[in-house]
Amino acid sequence: CVFCFIITVRVLSTNNFIERIFQNSFVHETRMALEYGTIVLGTSVFMEFIYNLFPRFFYRRIFYFFHACNAGLILFTVISPANIFSQYVDLFFIVLITGCMYMIIMLIREACNFTTGASIILIGFILFFITIANDILYSKSMINTVYIAQAGLVFFIICLAIVLSNRYAQALKTSARRTQLEEELIIARKIQQKLLPVEIPDSSFFSHSSRYIPVDTVGGDFYDIFENDERLLLFIADVSG
């Protein structure tokens, strides 16, 4: 949701929507800051999102490095006028492309290890990255196309929805199975409690008492006390030997 909001702000700023409503120099400065700031802010948010989906092969130190660079660039857009930070647009694009390439490499590793959903996310992200590259080249007048990153984002969201829906369905199955196992353990506990002696025979030779507290729902131990030919017999079984 945060990433989509950032993309929405960027779309409004690049389409001069804000300036058409409020026409003054301050709004122009703000619009430029949003346009460039959302590039690196969106990269950081998106990297964190991908990390939460597939944390196994991602390195946190690399993430911290990207976040530090992005934080510095955002601060640069805040304290500098638009005619200054706009001259360093290539630096913003370098950070964006580097972050995207790193995520693609990590997603390829996840896909090669058959991580559930990694292949779908990889396909969606590669297409999204291609549309981002198109927008960068178009903004620099290097190709004659149009801005299409929004379409790439829509395709990526569809891929993401497929993966998340599959994970949600799997979580429901796991939850149902866990509930079934808990019910079976409760039944097993009741059966075990019925196997334990309810009343212990009295003895004139010594006093005794018993209490059975399993570590989990069901324990692996058993005991019994009974009389046999005027003898008091004690039986103890330990599952661990």
Coordinates of C-alpha atoms in Angstrom, one line a residue:
C1 CA 0.0 0.0 0.0
V2 CA 2.8 2.4 0.9
F3 CA 4.6 1.7 -2.4
C4 CA 1.4 2.2 -4.4
F5 CA 0.9 5.5 -2.7
I6 CA 4.4 6.6 -3.6
I7 CA 3.9 5.6 -7.2
T8 CA 0.6 7.5 -7.2
V9 CA 2.3 10.7 -5.9
R10 CA 5.0 10.3 -8.6
V11 CA 2.5 9.9 -11.3
L12 CA 0.7 13.1 -10.2
S13 CA 4.0 15.0 -10.0
T14 CA 5.3 13.8 -13.4
N15 CA 2.0 14.6 -15.1
N16 CA 2.1 18.2 -13.8
F17 CA -1.3 17.6 -12.1
I18 CA -0.3 19.6 -9.1
E19 CA 0.9 22.5 -11.1
R20 CA -2.2 22.7 -13.1
I21 CA -4.2 23.2 -9.8
F22 CA -1.7 25.5 -8.0
Q23 CA 0.4 27.6 -10.2
N24 CA 3.3 29.2 -8.3
S25 CA 7.0 28.7 -7.8
F26 CA 6.7 26.9 -4.4
V27 CA 4.4 24.3 -5.9
H28 CA 6.9 23.8 -8.7
E29 CA 9.7 23.2 -6.3
T30 CA 7.5 20.8 -4.3
R31 CA 6.5 19.0 -7.4
M32 CA 10.1 18.5 -8.5
A33 CA 11.1 17.3 -5.0
L34 CA 8.3 14.8 -5.1
E35 CA 9.2 13.6 -8.6
Y36 CA 12.8 12.9 -7.6
G37 CA 12.3 11.9 -4.0
T38 CA 9.7 9.3 -4.8
I39 CA 12.3 7.5 -7.1
V40 CA 14.6 6.6 -4.2
L41 CA 11.9 6.4 -1.5
G42 CA 9.9 4.0 -3.6
T43 CA 13.1 1.9 -4.2
S44 CA 13.7 1.5 -0.4
V45 CA 10.1 0.6 0.3
F46 CA 9.9 -1.8 -2.5
M47 CA 13.2 -3.5 -1.4
E48 CA 11.8 -4.0 2.1
F49 CA 8.6 -5.5 0.7
I50 CA 10.5 -8.0 -1.5
Y51 CA 12.8 -8.8 1.5
N52 CA 9.8 -9.6 3.7
L53 CA 8.5 -12.0 1.0
F54 CA 11.8 -13.8 0.3
P55 CA 14.3 -13.1 3.2
R56 CA 16.5 -16.2 2.7
F57 CA 19.1 -14.9 0.2
F58 CA 18.9 -11.1 0.8
Y59 CA 21.6 -9.5 2.9
R60 CA 20.6 -6.9 5.4
R61 CA 23.8 -4.9 5.2
I62 CA 23.3 -4.3 1.5
F63 CA 19.8 -3.1 2.3
Y64 CA 21.1 -0.8 4.9
F65 CA 23.6 0.6 2.4
F66 CA 20.8 1.3 -0.2
H67 CA 18.6 2.8 2.5
A68 CA 21.5 5.1 3.6
C69 CA 22.1 6.3 0.0
N70 CA 18.4 6.8 -0.6
A71 CA 18.0 8.8 2.7
G72 CA 20.9 11.0 1.6
L73 CA 19.3 11.7 -1.8
I74 CA 15.9 12.4 -0.2
L75 CA 17.6 14.9 2.2
F76 CA 19.4 16.4 -0.8
T77 CA 16.0 17.0 -2.6
V78 CA 14.6 18.6 0.6
I79 CA 17.4 21.1 1.4
S80 CA 18.3 21.9 -2.2
P81 CA 16.4 24.0 -4.8
A82 CA 15.0 22.2 -7.8
N83 CA 17.5 23.7 -10.2
I84 CA 20.3 22.1 -8.2
F85 CA 19.2 18.5 -7.4
S86 CA 17.6 18.2 -10.9
Q87 CA 21.1 18.3 -12.3
Y88 CA 21.9 15.1 -10.5
V89 CA 19.0 13.1 -11.9
D90 CA 21.4 10.4 -13.3
L91 CA 22.5 9.7 -9.7
F92 CA 18.8 9.0 -8.7
F93 CA 18.4 6.7 -11.7
I94 CA 21.7 4.8 -10.9
V95 CA 20.5 4.1 -7.4
L96 CA 17.1 2.9 -8.7
I97 CA 18.6 0.7 -11.4
T98 CA 21.2 -0.8 -9.0
G99 CA 18.6 -1.6 -6.4
C100 CA 16.4 -3.2 -9.1
M101 CA 19.2 -5.3 -10.5
Y102 CA 20.1 -6.5 -7.0
M103 CA 16.5 -7.6 -6.4
I104 CA 16.4 -9.4 -9.7
I105 CA 19.6 -11.3 -8.9
M106 CA 18.2 -12.3 -5.5
L107 CA 14.8 -13.3 -7.0
I108 CA 16.6 -15.5 -9.5
R109 CA 18.4 -17.3 -6.6
E110 CA 15.1 -17.8 -4.9
A111 CA 13.5 -19.1 -8.1
C112 CA 16.5 -21.5 -8.7
N113 CA 15.9 -22.9 -5.2
F114 CA 12.2 -23.4 -6.1
T115 CA 10.9 -21.0 -3.5
T116 CA 7.1 -20.9 -3.7
G117 CA 6.0 -17.9 -5.8
A118 CA 9.5 -16.6 -6.5
S119 CA 9.2 -17.4 -10.3
I120 CA 6.0 -15.5 -10.6
I121 CA 7.3 -12.5 -8.7
L122 CA 10.5 -12.6 -10.8
I123 CA 8.5 -12.5 -14.1
G124 CA 6.4 -9.6 -12.9
F125 CA 9.3 -7.6 -11.5
I126 CA 11.4 -8.0 -14.7
L127 CA 8.6 -6.7 -16.7
F128 CA 8.1 -3.8 -14.2
F129 CA 11.8 -3.1 -14.4
I130 CA 11.7 -3.0 -18.2
T131 CA 8.9 -0.4 -18.1
I132 CA 10.9 1.6 -15.5
A133 CA 14.0 1.6 -17.9
N134 CA 11.7 2.7 -20.7
D135 CA 10.5 5.7 -18.7
I136 CA 14.1 6.7 -17.7
L137 CA 15.2 6.5 -21.4
Y138 CA 12.1 8.4 -22.5
S139 CA 12.6 11.1 -19.9
K140 CA 16.1 11.6 -21.3
S141 CA 14.8 11.8 -24.8
M142 CA 16.8 8.7 -25.8
I143 CA 13.8 6.8 -27.1
N144 CA 10.5 7.9 -28.6
T145 CA 7.9 6.1 -26.6
V146 CA 5.6 7.0 -23.7
Y147 CA 5.6 6.6 -19.9
I148 CA 4.5 3.0 -19.3
A149 CA 5.8 2.2 -15.8
Q150 CA 2.2 2.4 -14.5
A151 CA 1.3 -0.6 -16.8
G152 CA 4.3 -2.5 -15.5
L153 CA 3.2 -1.8 -12.0
V154 CA -0.3 -3.2 -12.7
F155 CA 1.2 -6.4 -14.1
F156 CA 3.5 -6.8 -11.1
I157 CA 0.6 -6.3 -8.7
I158 CA -1.3 -9.0 -10.5
C159 CA 1.6 -11.4 -10.1
L160 CA 1.9 -10.4 -6.5
A161 CA -1.8 -11.0 -5.9
I162 CA -1.4 -14.5 -7.4
V163 CA 1.5 -15.3 -5.0
L164 CA -0.2 -13.8 -1.9
S165 CA -3.5 -15.6 -2.7
N166 CA -1.6 -18.9 -2.9
R167 CA 0.2 -18.3 0.3
Y168 CA -3.1 -17.3 2.0
A169 CA -4.8 -20.5 0.8
Q170 CA -1.8 -22.6 2.0
A171 CA -2.0 -20.8 5.4
L172 CA -5.7 -21.7 5.6
K173 CA -4.9 -25.3 4.9
T174 CA -2.1 -25.3 7.5
S175 CA -4.4 -23.7 10.1
A176 CA -7.2 -26.2 9.4
R177 CA -4.7 -29.1 9.8
R178 CA -3.3 -27.6 13.0
T179 CA -6.8 -27.3 14.4
Q180 CA -7.5 -30.9 13.5
L181 CA -4.3 -32.0 15.2
E182 CA -5.2 -30.0 18.3
E183 CA -8.6 -31.7 18.5
E184 CA -7.0 -35.1 18.1
L185 CA -4.5 -34.3 20.9
I186 CA -7.3 -33.3 23.2
I187 CA -9.0 -36.6 22.5
A188 CA -5.7 -38.4 23.2
R189 CA -5.3 -36.5 26.5
K190 CA -8.8 -37.6 27.6
I191 CA -8.0 -41.2 26.8
Q192 CA -4.7 -41.0 28.6
Q193 CA -6.4 -39.5 31.7
K194 CA -8.8 -42.4 31.8
L195 CA -5.9 -44.9 31.8
L196 CA -4.4 -43.4 34.9
P197 CA -5.7 -44.6 38.3
V198 CA -8.5 -42.6 39.8
E199 CA -8.3 -44.0 43.3
I200 CA -5.1 -45.2 45.0
P201 CA -5.4 -48.1 47.4
D202 CA -4.6 -47.3 51.1
S203 CA -1.6 -48.8 52.7
S204 CA -0.8 -49.3 56.4
F205 CA 2.9 -49.4 55.7
F206 CA 3.5 -46.0 54.1
S207 CA 1.6 -42.9 52.9
H208 CA 1.6 -42.1 49.2
S209 CA 0.0 -39.7 46.7
S210 CA 0.3 -39.1 43.0
R211 CA 0.0 -36.3 40.5
Y212 CA 0.4 -36.5 36.7
I213 CA 1.3 -33.3 34.8
P214 CA 2.3 -33.8 31.2
V215 CA 4.7 -31.2 29.6
D216 CA 2.5 -31.0 26.5
T217 CA -1.1 -31.8 25.8
V218 CA -0.2 -35.5 25.9
G219 CA 2.6 -37.0 27.9
G220 CA 4.6 -40.2 27.2
D221 CA 4.6 -41.6 30.7
F222 CA 2.2 -43.9 32.6
Y223 CA 1.8 -45.2 36.1
D224 CA -0.5 -47.4 38.1
I225 CA -0.9 -48.5 41.8
F226 CA -2.8 -51.7 42.6
E227 CA -3.1 -54.4 45.2
N228 CA -2.2 -58.1 44.5
D229 CA -2.2 -60.8 47.3
E230 CA -2.1 -58.2 50.0
R231 CA 0.8 -56.5 48.3
L232 CA 0.8 -53.0 47.0
L233 CA 2.3 -52.9 43.5
L234 CA 3.6 -49.8 41.8
F235 CA 4.0 -49.7 38.0
I236 CA 5.8 -46.8 36.2
A237 CA 6.5 -46.5 32.4
D238 CA 8.7 -43.9 30.9
V239 CA 8.6 -43.3 27.2
S240 CA 12.2 -42.2 27.1
G241 CA 13.4 -45.4 28.7

